[in-house]
Coordinates of N, CA and C in Angstrom, one line a residue:
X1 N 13.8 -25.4 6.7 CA 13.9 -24.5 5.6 C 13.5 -23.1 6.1
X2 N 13.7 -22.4 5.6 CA 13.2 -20.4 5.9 C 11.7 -20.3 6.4
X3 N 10.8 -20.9 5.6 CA 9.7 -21.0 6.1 C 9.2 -21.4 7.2
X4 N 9.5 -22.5 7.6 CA 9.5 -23.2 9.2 C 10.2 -22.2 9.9
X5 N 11.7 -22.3 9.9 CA 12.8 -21.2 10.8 C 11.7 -20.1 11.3
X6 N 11.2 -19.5 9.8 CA 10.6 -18.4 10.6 C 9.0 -18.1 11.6
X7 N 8.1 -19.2 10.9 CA 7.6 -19.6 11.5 C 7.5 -20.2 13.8
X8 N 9.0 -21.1 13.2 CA 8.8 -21.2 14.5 C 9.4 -20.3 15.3
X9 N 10.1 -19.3 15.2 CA 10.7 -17.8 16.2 C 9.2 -17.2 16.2
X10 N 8.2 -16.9 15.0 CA 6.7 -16.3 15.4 C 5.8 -17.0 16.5
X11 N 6.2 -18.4 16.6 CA 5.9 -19.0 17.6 C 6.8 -19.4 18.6
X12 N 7.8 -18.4 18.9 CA 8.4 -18.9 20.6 C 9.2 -20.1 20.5
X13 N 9.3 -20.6 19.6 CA 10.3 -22.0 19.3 C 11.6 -21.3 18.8
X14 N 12.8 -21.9 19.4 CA 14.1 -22.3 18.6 C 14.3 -22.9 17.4
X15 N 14.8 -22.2 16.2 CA 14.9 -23.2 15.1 C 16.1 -23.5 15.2
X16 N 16.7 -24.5 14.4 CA 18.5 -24.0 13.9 C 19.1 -23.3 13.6
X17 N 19.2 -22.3 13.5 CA 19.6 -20.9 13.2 C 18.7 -19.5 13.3
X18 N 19.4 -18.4 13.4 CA 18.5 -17.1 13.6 C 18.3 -16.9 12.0
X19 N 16.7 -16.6 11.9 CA 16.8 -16.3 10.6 C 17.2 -15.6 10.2
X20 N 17.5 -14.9 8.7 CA 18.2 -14.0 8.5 C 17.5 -13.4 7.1
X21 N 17.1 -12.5 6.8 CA 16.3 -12.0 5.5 C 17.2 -10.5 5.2
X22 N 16.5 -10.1 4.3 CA 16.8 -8.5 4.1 C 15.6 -8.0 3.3
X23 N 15.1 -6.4 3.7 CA 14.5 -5.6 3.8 C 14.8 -5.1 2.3
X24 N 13.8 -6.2 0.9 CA 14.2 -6.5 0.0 C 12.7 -5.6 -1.0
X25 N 13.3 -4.7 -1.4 CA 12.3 -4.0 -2.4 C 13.0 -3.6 -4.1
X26 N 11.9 -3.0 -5.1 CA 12.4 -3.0 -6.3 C 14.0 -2.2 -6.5
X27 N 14.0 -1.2 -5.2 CA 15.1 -0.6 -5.3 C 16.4 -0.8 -5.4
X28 N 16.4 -1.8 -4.5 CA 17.3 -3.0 -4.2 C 17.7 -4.0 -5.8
X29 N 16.6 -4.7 -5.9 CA 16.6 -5.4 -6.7 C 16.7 -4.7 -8.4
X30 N 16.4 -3.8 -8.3 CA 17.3 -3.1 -9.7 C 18.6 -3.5 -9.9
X31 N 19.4 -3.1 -8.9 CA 20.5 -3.2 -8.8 C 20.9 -4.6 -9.3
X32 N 20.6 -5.6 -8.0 CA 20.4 -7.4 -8.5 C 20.4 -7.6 -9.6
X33 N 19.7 -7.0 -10.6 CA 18.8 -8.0 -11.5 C 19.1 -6.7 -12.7
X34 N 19.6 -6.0 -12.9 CA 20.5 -4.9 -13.9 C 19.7 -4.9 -15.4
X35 N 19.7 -6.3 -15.9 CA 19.4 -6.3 -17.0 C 17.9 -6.9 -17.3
X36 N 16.8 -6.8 -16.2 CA 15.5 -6.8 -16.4 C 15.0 -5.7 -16.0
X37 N 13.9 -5.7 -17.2 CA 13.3 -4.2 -17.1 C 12.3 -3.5 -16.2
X38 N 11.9 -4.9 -15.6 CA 10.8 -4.8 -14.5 C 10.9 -5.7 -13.4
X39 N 10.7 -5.4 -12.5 CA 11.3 -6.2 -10.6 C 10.3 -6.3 -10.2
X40 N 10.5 -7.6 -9.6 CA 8.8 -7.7 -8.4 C 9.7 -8.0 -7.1
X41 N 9.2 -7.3 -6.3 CA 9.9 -7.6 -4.9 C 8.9 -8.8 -4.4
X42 N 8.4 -9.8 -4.7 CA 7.8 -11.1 -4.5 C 8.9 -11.9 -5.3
X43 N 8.6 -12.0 -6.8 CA 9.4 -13.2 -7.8 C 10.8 -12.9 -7.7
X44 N 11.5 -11.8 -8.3 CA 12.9 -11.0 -8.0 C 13.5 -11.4 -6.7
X45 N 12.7 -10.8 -5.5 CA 13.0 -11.3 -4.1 C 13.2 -12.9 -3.9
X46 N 12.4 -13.6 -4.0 CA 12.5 -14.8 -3.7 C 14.2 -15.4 -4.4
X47 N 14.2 -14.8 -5.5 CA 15.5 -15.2 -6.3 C 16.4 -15.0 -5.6
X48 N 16.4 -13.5 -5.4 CA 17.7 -13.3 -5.0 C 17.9 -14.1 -3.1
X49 N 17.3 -14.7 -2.7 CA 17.0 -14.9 -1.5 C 17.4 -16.2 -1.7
X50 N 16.9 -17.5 -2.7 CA 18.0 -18.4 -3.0 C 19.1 -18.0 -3.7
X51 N 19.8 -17.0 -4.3 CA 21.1 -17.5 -4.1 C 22.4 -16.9 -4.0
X52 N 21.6 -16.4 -2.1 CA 22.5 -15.9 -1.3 C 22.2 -16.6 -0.2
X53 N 21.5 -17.4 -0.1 CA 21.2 -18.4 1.2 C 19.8 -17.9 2.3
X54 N 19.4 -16.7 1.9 CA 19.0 -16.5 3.4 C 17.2 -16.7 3.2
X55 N 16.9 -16.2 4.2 CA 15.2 -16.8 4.8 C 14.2 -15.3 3.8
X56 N 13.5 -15.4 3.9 CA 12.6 -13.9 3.5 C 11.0 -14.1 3.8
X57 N 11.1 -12.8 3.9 CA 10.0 -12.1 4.5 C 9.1 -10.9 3.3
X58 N 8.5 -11.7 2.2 CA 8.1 -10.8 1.2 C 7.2 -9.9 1.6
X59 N 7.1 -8.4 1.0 CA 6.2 -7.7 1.5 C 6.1 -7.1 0.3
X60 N 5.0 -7.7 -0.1 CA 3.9 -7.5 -1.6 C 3.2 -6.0 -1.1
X61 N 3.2 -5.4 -2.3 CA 2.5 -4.5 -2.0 C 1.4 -4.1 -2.8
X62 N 0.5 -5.2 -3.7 CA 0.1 -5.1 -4.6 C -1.5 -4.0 -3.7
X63 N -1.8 -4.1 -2.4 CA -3.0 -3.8 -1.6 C -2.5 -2.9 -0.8
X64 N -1.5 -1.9 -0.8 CA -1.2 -0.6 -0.5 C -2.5 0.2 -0.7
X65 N -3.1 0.4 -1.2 CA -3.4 1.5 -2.1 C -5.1 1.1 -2.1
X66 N -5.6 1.2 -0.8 CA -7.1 0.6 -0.6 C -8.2 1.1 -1.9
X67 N -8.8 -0.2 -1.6 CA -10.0 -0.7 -2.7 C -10.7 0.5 -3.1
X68 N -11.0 1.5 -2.7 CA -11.9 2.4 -3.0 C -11.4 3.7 -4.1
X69 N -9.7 3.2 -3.9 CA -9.2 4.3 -4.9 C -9.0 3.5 -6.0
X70 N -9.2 2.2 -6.6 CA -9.3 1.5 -7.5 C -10.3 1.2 -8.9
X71 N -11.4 1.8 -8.3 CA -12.3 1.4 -9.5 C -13.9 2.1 -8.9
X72 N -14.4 2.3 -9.7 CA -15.5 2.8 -9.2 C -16.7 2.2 -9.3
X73 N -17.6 3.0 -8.1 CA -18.8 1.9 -7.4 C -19.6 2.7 -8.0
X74 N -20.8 2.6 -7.2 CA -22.4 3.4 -7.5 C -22.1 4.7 -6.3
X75 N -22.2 5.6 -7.1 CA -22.3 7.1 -6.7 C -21.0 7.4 -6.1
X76 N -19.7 6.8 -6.5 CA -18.4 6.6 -6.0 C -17.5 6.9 -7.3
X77 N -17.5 7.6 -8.3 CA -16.8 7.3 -9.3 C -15.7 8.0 -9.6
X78 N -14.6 7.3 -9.8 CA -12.5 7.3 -9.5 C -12.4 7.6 -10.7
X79 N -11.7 8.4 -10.7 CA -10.5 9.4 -12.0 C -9.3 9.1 -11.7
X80 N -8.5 8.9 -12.1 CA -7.0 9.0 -11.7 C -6.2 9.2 -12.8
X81 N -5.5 10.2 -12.4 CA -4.7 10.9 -13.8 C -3.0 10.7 -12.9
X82 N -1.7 10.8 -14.1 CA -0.4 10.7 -13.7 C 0.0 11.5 -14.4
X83 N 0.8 12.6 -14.1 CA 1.6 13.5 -14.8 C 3.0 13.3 -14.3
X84 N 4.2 13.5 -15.3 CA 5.5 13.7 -15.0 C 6.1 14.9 -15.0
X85 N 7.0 15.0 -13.6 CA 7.3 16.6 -14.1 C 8.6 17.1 -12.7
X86 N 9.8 17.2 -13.6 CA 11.0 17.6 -13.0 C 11.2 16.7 -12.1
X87 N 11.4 15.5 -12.5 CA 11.7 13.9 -12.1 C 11.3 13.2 -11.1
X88 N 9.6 14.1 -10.7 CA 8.4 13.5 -10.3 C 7.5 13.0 -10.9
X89 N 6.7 11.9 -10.0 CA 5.6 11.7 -10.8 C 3.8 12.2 -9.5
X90 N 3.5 13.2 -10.1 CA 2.1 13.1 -9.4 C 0.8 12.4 -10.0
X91 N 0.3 11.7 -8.8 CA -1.1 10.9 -9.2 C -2.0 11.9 -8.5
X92 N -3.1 12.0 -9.0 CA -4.3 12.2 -8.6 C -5.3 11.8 -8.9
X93 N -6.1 11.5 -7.8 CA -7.2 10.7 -7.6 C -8.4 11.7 -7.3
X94 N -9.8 11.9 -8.3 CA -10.6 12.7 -7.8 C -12.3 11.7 -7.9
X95 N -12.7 11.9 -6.7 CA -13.8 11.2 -6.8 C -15.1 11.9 -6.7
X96 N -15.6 11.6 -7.5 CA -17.3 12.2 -7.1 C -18.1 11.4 -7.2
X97 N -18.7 12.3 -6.0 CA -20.1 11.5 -5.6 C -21.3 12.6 -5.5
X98 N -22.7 12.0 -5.4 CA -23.8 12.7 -5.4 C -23.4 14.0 -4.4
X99 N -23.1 13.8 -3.9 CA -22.8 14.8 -2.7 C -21.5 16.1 -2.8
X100 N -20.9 15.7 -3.6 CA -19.5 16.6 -4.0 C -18.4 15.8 -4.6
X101 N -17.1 16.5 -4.6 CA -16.1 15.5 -5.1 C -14.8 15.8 -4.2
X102 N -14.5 14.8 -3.9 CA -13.2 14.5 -3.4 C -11.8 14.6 -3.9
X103 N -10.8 14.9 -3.8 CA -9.8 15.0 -4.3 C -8.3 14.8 -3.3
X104 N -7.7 13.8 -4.0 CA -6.1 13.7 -3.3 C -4.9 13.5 -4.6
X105 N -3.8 14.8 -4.5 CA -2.9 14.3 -5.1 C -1.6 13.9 -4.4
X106 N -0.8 12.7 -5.1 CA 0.3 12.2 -4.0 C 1.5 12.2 -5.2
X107 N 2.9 12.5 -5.0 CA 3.8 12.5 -6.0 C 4.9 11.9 -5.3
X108 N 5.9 11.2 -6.2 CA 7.0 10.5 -5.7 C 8.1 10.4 -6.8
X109 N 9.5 10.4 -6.5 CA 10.6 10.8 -7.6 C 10.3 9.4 -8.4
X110 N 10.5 10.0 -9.7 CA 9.4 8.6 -11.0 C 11.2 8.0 -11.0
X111 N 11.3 6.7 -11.3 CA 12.3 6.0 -11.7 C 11.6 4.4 -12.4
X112 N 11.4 4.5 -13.7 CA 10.3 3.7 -14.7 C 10.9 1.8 -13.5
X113 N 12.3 1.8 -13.8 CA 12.1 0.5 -13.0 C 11.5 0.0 -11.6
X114 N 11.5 0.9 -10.8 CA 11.3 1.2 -9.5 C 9.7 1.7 -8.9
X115 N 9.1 2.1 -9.7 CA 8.2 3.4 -8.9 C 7.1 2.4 -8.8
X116 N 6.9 1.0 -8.9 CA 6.2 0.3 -8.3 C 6.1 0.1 -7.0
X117 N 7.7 0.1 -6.6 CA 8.1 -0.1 -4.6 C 7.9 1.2 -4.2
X118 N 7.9 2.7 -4.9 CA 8.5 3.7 -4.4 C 7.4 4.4 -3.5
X119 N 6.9 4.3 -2.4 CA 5.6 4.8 -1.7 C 5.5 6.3 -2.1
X120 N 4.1 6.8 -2.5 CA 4.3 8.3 -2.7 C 3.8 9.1 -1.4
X121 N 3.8 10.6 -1.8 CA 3.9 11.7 -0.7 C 2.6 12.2 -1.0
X122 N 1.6 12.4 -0.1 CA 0.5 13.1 -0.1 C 0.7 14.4 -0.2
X123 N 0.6 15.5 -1.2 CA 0.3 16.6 -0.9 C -0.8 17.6 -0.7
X124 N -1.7 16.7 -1.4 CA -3.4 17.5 -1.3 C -4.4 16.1 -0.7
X125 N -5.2 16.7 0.4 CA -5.4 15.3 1.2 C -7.1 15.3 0.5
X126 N -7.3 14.1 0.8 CA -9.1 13.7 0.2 C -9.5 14.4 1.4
X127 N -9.0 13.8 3.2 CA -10.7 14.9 4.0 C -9.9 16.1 4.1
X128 N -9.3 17.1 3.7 CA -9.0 18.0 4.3 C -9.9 18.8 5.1
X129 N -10.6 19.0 5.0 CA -11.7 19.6 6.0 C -13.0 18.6 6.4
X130 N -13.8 19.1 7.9 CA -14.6 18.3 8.0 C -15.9 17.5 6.6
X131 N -16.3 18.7 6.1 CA -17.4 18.1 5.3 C -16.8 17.2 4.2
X132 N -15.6 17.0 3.8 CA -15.3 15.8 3.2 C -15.2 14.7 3.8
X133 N -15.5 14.7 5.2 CA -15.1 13.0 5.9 C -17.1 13.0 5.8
X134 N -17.5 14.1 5.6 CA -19.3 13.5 5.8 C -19.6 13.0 4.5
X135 N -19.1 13.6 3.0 CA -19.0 13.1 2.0 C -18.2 12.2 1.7
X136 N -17.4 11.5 2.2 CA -16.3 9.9 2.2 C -17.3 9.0 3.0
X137 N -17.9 9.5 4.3 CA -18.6 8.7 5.2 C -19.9 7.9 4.4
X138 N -20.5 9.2 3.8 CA -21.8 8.8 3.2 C -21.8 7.8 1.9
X139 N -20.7 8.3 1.4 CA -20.6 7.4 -0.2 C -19.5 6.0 -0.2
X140 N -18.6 6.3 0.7 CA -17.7 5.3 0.5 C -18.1 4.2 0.0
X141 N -17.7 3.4 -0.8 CA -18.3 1.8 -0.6 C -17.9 0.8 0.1
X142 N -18.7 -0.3 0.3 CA -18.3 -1.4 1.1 C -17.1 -2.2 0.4
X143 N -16.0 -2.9 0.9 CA -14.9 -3.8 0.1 C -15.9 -4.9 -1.0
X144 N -16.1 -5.1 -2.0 CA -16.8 -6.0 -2.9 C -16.3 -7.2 -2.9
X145 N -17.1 -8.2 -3.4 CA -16.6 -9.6 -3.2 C -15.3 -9.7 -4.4
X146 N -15.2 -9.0 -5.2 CA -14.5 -9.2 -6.6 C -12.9 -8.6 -6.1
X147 N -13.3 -7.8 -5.2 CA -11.6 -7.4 -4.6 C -11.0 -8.5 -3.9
X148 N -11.9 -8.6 -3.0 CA -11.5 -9.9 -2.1 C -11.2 -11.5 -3.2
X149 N -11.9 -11.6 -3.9 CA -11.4 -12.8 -4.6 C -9.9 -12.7 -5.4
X150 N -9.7 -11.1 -5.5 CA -8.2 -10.9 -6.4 C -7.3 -10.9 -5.3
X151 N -7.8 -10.4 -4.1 CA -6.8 -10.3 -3.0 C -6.2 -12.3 -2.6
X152 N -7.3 -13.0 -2.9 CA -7.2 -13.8 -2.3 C -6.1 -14.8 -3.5
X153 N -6.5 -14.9 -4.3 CA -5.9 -15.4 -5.6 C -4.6 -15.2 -5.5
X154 N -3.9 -13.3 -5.4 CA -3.0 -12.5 -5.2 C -1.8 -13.4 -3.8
X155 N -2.5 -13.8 -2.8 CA -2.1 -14.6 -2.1 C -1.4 -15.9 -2.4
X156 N -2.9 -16.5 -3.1 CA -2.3 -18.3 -3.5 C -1.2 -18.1 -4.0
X157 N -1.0 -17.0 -5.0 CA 0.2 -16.9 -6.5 C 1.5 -17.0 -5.4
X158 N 1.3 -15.5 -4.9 CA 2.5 -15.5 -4.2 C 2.9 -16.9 -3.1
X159 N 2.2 -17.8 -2.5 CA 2.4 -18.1 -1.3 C 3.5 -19.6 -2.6
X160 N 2.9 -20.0 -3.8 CA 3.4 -20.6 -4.5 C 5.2 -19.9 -5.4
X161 N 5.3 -18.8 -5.2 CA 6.2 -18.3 -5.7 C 7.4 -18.4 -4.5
X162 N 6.4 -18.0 -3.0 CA 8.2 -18.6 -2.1 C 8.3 -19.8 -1.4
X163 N 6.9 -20.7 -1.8 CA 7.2 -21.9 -2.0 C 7.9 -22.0 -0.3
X164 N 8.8 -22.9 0.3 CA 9.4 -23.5 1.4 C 10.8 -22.2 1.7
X165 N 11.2 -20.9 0.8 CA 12.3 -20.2 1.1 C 12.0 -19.3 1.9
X166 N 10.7 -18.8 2.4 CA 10.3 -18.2 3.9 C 8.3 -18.2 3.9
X167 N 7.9 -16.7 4.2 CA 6.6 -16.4 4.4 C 6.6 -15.0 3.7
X168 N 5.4 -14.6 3.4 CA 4.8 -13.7 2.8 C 3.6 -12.9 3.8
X169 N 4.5 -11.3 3.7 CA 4.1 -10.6 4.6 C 3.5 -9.0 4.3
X170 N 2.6 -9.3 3.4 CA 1.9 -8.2 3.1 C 1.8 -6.7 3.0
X171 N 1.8 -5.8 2.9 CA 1.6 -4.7 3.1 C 0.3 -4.5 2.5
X172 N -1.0 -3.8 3.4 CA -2.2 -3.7 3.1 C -2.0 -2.1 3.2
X173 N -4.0 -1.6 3.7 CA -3.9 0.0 3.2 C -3.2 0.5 5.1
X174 N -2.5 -0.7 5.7 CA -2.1 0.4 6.8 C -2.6 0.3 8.4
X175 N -2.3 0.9 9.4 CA -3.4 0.7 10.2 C -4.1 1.7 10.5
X176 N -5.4 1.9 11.7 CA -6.1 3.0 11.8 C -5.3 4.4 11.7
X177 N -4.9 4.5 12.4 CA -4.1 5.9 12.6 C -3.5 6.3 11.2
X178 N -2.7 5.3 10.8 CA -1.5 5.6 10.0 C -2.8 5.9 8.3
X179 N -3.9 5.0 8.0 CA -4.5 5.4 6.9 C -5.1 6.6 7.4
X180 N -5.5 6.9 8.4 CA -6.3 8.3 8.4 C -5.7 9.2 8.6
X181 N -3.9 9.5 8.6 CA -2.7 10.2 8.1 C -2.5 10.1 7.0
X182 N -3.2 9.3 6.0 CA -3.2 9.7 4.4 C -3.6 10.2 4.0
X183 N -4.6 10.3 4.7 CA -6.0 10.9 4.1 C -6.5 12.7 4.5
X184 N -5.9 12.5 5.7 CA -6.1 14.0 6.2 C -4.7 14.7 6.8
X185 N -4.3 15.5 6.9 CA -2.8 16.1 7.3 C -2.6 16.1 8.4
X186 N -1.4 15.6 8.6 CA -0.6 14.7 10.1 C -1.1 15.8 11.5
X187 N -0.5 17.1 10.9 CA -0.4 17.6 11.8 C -2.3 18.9 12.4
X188 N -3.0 18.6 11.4 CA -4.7 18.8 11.8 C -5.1 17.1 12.8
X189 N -4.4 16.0 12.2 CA -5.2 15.1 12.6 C -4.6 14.9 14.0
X190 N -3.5 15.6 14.5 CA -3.0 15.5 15.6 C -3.6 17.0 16.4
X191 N -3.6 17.5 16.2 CA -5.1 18.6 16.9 C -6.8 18.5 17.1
X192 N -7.0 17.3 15.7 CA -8.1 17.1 16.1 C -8.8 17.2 17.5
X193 N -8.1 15.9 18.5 CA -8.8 15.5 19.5 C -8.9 16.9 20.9
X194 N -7.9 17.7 20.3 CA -8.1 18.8 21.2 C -9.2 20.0 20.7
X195 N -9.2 20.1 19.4 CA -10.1 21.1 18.8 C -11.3 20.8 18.4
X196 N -11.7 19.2 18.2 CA -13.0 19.0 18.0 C -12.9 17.5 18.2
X197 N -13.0 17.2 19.3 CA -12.6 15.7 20.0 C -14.3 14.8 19.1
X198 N -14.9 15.4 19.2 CA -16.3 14.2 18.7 C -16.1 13.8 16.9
X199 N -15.5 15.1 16.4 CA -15.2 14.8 14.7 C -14.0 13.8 15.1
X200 N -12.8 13.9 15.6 CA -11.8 12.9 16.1 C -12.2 11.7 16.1
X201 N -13.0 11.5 16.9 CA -13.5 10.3 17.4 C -14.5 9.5 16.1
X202 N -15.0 10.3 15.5 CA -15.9 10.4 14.4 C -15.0 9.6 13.7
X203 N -14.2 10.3 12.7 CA -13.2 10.0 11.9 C -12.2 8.5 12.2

């Protein structure tokens, strides 16, 4: 089945066939699925994946969007507001803490079926300058056990939703580099290491 196949190519084995998936998001699946109002590239996906034959590779994205911009902690406390406007949508996220407040807004073309898959564009970054990574440093919170139990739950559901028609392959908040290019602008964080190599290294 899809799930083995792909499993054993991750492990260096020959299956019976090359697997074969497609690079399956709500975007896609609008189209598919025409006359539902709402798509999950997990349940949606999996469908369309039986019944067209092929393997899949779901990439949930429910953990995009790390724990800290979620809910608020002790001396950490999340605002998040959504405005629409000339067939965007901007979010912003402002946090204060004892020490000051933070602020990032990110905006992406709004399409009501879609803009769950649609990744947004950072315009206004949380560290833009150094003394916001001392104020992120000092207050951030630690991941709580209560995320981890939804993340994990989040898991079971899905691993039950594709069932033997492939594996489930997450999308979390990203890796080093690539989250601390959300957060601070691509092209300071690519100067950093020459204009202040120990905040670099810091950060």
């Amino acid at each position: 089945n899809g799930r083995e196949r792909i499993l054993a190519v991750l492990q260096g084995d020959i299956p019976d066939r090359v697997p074969i998936g497609l690079f399956l998001q709500e975007e896609v699946l609008t189209y598919f699925f025409p006359e539902r109002k709402k798509v999950d590239r997990v349940i949606e996906g999996v469908e369309c994946a039986k019944a067209f034959g092929f393997d899949i590779m779901t990439r949930a994205n429910t953990y995009t969007t790390p724990y800290f911009f979620h809910k608020s902690y002790p001396n950490w406390d999340v605002d998040e507001q959504t405005a629409h406007k000339d067939g965007n949508v901007h979010r912003t996220i402002t946090i204060t803490t004892p020490a000051g407040v933070l602020k990032q807004v990110e905006a992406a073309p709004y399409n009501k079926r879609t803009i769950s898959g649609i990744p947004f564009m950072t315009t206004e970054y949380l560290l833009d300058i150094e003394a916001d990574f001392e104020i992120f440093r000092q207050y951030v919170p630690e991941l709580d056990g209560e995320t981890i139990q939804q993340i994990r739950a989040e898991a079971r559901q899905t691993q039950q939703v594709i069932g033997d028609v492939g594996i489930s392959c997450p999308w979390g908040w990203g890796g080093v580099y690539n989250m601390a290019a959300d957060f601070r602008d691509v092209q300071k964080l690519m100067m950093d290491p020459y204009l202040n190599p120990d905040f670099y290294g810091e950060f």
